[in-house]
Coordinates of C-alpha atoms in Angstrom, one line a residue:
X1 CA 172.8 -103.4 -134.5
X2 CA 171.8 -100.0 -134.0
X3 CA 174.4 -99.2 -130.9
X4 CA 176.6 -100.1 -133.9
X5 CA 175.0 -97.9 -136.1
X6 CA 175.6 -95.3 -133.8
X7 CA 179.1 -95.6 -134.0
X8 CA 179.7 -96.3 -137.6
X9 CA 177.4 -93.8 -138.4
X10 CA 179.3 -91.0 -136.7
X11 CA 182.8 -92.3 -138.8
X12 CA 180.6 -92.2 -141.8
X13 CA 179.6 -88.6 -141.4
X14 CA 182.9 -87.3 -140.6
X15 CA 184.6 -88.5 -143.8
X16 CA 181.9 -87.4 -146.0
X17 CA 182.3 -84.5 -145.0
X18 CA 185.5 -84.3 -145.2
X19 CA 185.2 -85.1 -148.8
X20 CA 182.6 -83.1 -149.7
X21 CA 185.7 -80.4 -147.4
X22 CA 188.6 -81.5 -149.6
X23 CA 186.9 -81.7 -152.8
X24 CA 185.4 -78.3 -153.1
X25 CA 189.1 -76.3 -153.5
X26 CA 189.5 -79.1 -156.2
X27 CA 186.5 -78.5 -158.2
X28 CA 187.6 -74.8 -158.2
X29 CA 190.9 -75.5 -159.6
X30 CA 190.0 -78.1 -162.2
X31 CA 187.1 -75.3 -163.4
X32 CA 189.6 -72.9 -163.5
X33 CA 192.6 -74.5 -164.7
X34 CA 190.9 -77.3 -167.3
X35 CA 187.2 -75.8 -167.4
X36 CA 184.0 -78.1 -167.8
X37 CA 186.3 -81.5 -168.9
X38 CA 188.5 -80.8 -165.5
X39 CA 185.7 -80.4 -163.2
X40 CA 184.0 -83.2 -164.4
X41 CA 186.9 -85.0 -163.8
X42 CA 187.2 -83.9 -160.4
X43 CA 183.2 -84.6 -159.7
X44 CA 183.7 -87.8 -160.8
X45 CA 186.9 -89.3 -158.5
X46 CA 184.6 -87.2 -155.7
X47 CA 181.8 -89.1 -156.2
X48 CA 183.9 -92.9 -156.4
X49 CA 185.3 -91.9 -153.1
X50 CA 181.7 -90.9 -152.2
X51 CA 180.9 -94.1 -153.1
X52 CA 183.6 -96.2 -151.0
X53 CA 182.6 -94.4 -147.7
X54 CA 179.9 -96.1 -147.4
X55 CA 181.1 -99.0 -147.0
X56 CA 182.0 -97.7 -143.5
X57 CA 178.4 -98.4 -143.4
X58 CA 178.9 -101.9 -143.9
X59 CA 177.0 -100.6 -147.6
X60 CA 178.0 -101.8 -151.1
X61 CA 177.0 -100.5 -154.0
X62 CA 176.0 -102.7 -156.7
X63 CA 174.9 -101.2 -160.2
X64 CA 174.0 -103.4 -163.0
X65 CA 174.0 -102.2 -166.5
X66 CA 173.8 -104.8 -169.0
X67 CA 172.4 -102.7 -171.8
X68 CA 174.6 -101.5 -174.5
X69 CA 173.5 -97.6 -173.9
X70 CA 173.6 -95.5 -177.2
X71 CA 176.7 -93.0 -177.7
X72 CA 177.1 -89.0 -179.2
X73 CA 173.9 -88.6 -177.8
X74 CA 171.8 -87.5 -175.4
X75 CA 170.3 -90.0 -173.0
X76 CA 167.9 -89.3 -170.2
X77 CA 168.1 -91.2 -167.2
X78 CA 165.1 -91.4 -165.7
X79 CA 165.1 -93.2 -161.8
X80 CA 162.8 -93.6 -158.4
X81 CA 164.7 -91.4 -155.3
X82 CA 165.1 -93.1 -152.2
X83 CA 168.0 -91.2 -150.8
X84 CA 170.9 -88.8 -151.4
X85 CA 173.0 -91.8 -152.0
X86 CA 171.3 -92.8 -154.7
X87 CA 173.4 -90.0 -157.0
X88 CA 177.1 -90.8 -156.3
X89 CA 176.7 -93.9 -158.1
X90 CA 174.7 -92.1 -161.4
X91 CA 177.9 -89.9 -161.6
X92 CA 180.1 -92.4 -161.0
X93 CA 178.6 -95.3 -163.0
X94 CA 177.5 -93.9 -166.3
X95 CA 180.2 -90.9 -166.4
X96 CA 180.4 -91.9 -169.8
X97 CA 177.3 -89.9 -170.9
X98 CA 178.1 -86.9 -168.5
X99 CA 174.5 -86.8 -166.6
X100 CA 173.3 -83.6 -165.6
X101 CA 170.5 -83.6 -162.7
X102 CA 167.6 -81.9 -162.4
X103 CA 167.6 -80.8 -158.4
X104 CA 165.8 -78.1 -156.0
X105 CA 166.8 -74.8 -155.9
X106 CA 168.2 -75.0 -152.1
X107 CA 170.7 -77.3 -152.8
X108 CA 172.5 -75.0 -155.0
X109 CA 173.9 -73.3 -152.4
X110 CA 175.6 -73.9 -148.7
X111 CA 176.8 -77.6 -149.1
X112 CA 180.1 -78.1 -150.2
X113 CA 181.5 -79.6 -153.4
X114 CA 177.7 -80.2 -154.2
X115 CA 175.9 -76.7 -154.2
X116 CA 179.5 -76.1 -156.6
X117 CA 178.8 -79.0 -159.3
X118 CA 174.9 -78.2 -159.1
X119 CA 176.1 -74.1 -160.0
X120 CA 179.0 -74.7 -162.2
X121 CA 178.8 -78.5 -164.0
X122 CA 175.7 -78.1 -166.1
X123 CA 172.6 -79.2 -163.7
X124 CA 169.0 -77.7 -163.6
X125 CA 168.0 -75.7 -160.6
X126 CA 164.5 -75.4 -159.9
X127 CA 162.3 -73.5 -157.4
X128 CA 159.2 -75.6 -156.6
X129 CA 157.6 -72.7 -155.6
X130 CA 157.7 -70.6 -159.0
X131 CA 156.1 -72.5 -162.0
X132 CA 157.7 -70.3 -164.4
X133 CA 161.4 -70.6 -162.9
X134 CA 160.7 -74.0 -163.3
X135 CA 159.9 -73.9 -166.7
X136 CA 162.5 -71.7 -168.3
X137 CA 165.4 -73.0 -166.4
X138 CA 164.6 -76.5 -167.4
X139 CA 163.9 -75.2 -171.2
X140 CA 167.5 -73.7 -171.0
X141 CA 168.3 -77.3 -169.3
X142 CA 167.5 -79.1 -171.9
X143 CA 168.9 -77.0 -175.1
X144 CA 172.0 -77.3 -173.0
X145 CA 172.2 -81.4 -172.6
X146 CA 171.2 -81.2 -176.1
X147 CA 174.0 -78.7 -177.2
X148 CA 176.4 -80.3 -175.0
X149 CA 175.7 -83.8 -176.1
X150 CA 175.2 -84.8 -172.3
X151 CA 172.9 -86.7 -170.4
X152 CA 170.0 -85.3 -168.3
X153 CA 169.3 -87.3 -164.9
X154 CA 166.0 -86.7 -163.5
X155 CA 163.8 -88.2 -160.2
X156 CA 159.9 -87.9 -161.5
X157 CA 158.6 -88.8 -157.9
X158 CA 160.2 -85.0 -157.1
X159 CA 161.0 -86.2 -153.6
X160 CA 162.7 -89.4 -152.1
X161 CA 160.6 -91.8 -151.0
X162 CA 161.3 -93.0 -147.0
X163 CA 160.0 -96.5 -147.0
X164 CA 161.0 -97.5 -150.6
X165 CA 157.4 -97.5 -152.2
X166 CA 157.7 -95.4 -155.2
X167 CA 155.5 -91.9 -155.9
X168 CA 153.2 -90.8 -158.7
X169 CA 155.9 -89.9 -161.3
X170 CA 155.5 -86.0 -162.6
X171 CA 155.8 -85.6 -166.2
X172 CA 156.6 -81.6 -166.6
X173 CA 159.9 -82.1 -166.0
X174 CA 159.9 -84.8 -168.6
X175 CA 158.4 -83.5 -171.0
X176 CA 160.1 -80.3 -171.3
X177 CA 163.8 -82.0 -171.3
X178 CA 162.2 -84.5 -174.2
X179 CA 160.5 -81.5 -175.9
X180 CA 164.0 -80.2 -176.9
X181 CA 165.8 -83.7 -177.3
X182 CA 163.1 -85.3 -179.6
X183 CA 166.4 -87.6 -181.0
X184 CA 167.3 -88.5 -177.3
X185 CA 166.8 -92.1 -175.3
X186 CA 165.0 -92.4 -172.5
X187 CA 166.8 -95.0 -170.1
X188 CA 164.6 -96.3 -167.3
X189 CA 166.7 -97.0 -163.4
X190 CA 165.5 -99.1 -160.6
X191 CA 167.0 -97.9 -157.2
X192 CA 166.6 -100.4 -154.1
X193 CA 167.8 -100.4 -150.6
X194 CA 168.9 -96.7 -150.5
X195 CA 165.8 -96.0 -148.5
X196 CA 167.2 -97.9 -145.6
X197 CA 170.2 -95.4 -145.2
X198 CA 168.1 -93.4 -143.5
X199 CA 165.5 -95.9 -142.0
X200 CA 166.0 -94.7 -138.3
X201 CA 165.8 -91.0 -139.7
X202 CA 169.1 -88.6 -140.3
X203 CA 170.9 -90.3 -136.9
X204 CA 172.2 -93.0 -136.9
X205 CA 172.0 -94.3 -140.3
X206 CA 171.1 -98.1 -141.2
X207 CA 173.8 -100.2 -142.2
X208 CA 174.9 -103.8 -144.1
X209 CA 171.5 -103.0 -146.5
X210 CA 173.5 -103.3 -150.1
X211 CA 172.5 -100.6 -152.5
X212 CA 171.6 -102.1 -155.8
X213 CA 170.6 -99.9 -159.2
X214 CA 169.8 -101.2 -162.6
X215 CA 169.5 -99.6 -165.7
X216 CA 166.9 -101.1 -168.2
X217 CA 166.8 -100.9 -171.9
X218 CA 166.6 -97.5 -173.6
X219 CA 163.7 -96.1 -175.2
X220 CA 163.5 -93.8 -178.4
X221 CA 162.2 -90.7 -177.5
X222 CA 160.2 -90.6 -180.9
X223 CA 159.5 -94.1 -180.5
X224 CA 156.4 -93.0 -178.9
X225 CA 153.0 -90.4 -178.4
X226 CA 155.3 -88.9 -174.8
X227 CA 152.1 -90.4 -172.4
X228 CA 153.2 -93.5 -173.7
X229 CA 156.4 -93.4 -173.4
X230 CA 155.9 -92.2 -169.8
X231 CA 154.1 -95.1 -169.2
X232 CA 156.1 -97.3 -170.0
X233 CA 158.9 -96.2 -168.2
X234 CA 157.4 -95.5 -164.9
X235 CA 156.0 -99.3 -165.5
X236 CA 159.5 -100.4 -166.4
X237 CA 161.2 -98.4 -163.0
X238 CA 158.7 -99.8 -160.9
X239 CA 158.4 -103.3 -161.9
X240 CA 162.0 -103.8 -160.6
X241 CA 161.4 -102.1 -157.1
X242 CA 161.1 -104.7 -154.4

C-alpha cells in the first residue's frame, strides 16, 4: 500500500498544484472584474476541484450537515484541525454562509491561490508571535464578518493535530470574534480521518482513509456565560472524534 502511495501520491501533488497554478490568475480577474462576489465564486469552484483531487488519493470526502443552519447572519464555525484538507470542504460545503478563516500569518504569503484568498477574501491573519497583532487584527476580523454578514471559521486547537487526538481548545480567538457578534451562532464540526493524509509524514501521503466532517447543531451566542458556551462546544466537537 505504501509503494502505491508513492505513486499516487506524486499524481496527487502535481495537480494540486496545478490548481492552486491555474486558479490564482483567476482569482485576480474575478477580484478585479466582479470584486468580493466574483472571487468568492472563483475560491469556491477552486476549492470543489480541490476537493475531487483527492480522490486520486483513493479519498472521499463525506460532510454531513443535517442541521437547518440559521441565515442573514453570522455563524461561527468552530472545528478540530487534522490537516490542510480539512478546509476545502468548509469552503466548499457551507459556501452558503461565506466562511472566513482565522489562519497564521505565514500563509498569507508565497502559496498560490491560497496566500491570495487569505489577503484579499476577508480571512484573519495572525502572528503567533505578537499578542497584540493578534488581537487587533482579529477585532477588525470580527467587525468585518459581522458587517459583512459572513461566517467566521476558526481551529481552537491553533495547530493540526498528527495522530487525530484533539488539543486543548484556546478561547482568545473565540472570544474576541463572539465579543463583536453577540447575535451570532456558534456551530460546532467534527473532522475525522484527515489526520491520515499525512500519516507517513508530507511524502507519500496515506490513501483510501475517507474524510468525514459533521456539523452539529448551532448554539446562540447569548445563549450562554461564553465559558459555557465554550464548553459545550469543545464537548460537542470532541464527543464525535473517533
Amino acid at each position: 500500500m505504501k509503494i502505491l502511495s508513492y505513486l499516487l501520491s506524486s499524481i496527487f501533488g502535481l495537480v494540486f498544484f496545478s490548481l492552486l497554478l491555474i486558479f490564482h490568475p483567476l482569482q485576480w480577474l474575478g477580484l478585479k472584474l466582479f470584486g468580493q462576489e466574483g472571487h468568492q465564486k472563483v475560491v469556491n469552484i477552486m476549492n470543489w476541484f480541490l476537493i475531487k483531487s483527492l480522490l486520486i488519493l483513493g479519498i472521499r470526502v463525506q460532510f454531513e450537515n443535517k442541521q437547518e443552519l440559521p441565515e442573514n447572519t453570522t455563524l461561527i464555525f468552530v472545528a478540530n484541525h487534522q490537516s490542510t484538507f480539512d478546509i476545502p470542504p468548509i469552503i466548499w460545503y457551507l459556501r452558503r454562509h461565506y466562511p472566513k478563516f482565522v489562519s497564521k500569518k505565514e500563509l498569507g504569503k508565497g502559496i498560490p491561490s491560497i496566500s491570495f484568498n487569505l489577503k484579499h477574501g476577508g480571512a484573519a491573519l495572525i502572528d503567533r508571535k505578537d499578542a497584540k497583532q493578534a488581537l487587533s487584527e482579529l477585532g477588525r476580523f470580527a467587525k468585518s464578518i459581522n458587517k459583512n454578514k459572513w461566517s467566521a471559521a476558526i481551529f481552537p486547537e491553533g495547530t493540526r493535530s498528527r495522530t487525530g487526538k484533539p488539543k486543548p481548545f484556546s478561547v482568545n480567538g473565540l472570544k474576541m470574534i463572539v465579543k463583536y457578534n453577540p447575535e451570532a451562532f456558534v456551530v460546532p464540526i467534527s473532522i475525522n480521518n484527515s489526520w491520515k493524509v499525512f500519516k507517513y509524514g508530507k511524502f507519500p501521503l496515506g490513501i483510501g482513509s475517507p474524510i468525514k466532517i459533521r456539523t452539529h447543531k448551532p448554539i446562540k451566542v447569548d445563549s450562554l456565560p461564553f465559558d459555557e458556551l465554550i464548553a459545550k462546544v469543545e464537548t460537542t466537537i470532541k464527543k464525535a472524534i473517533y
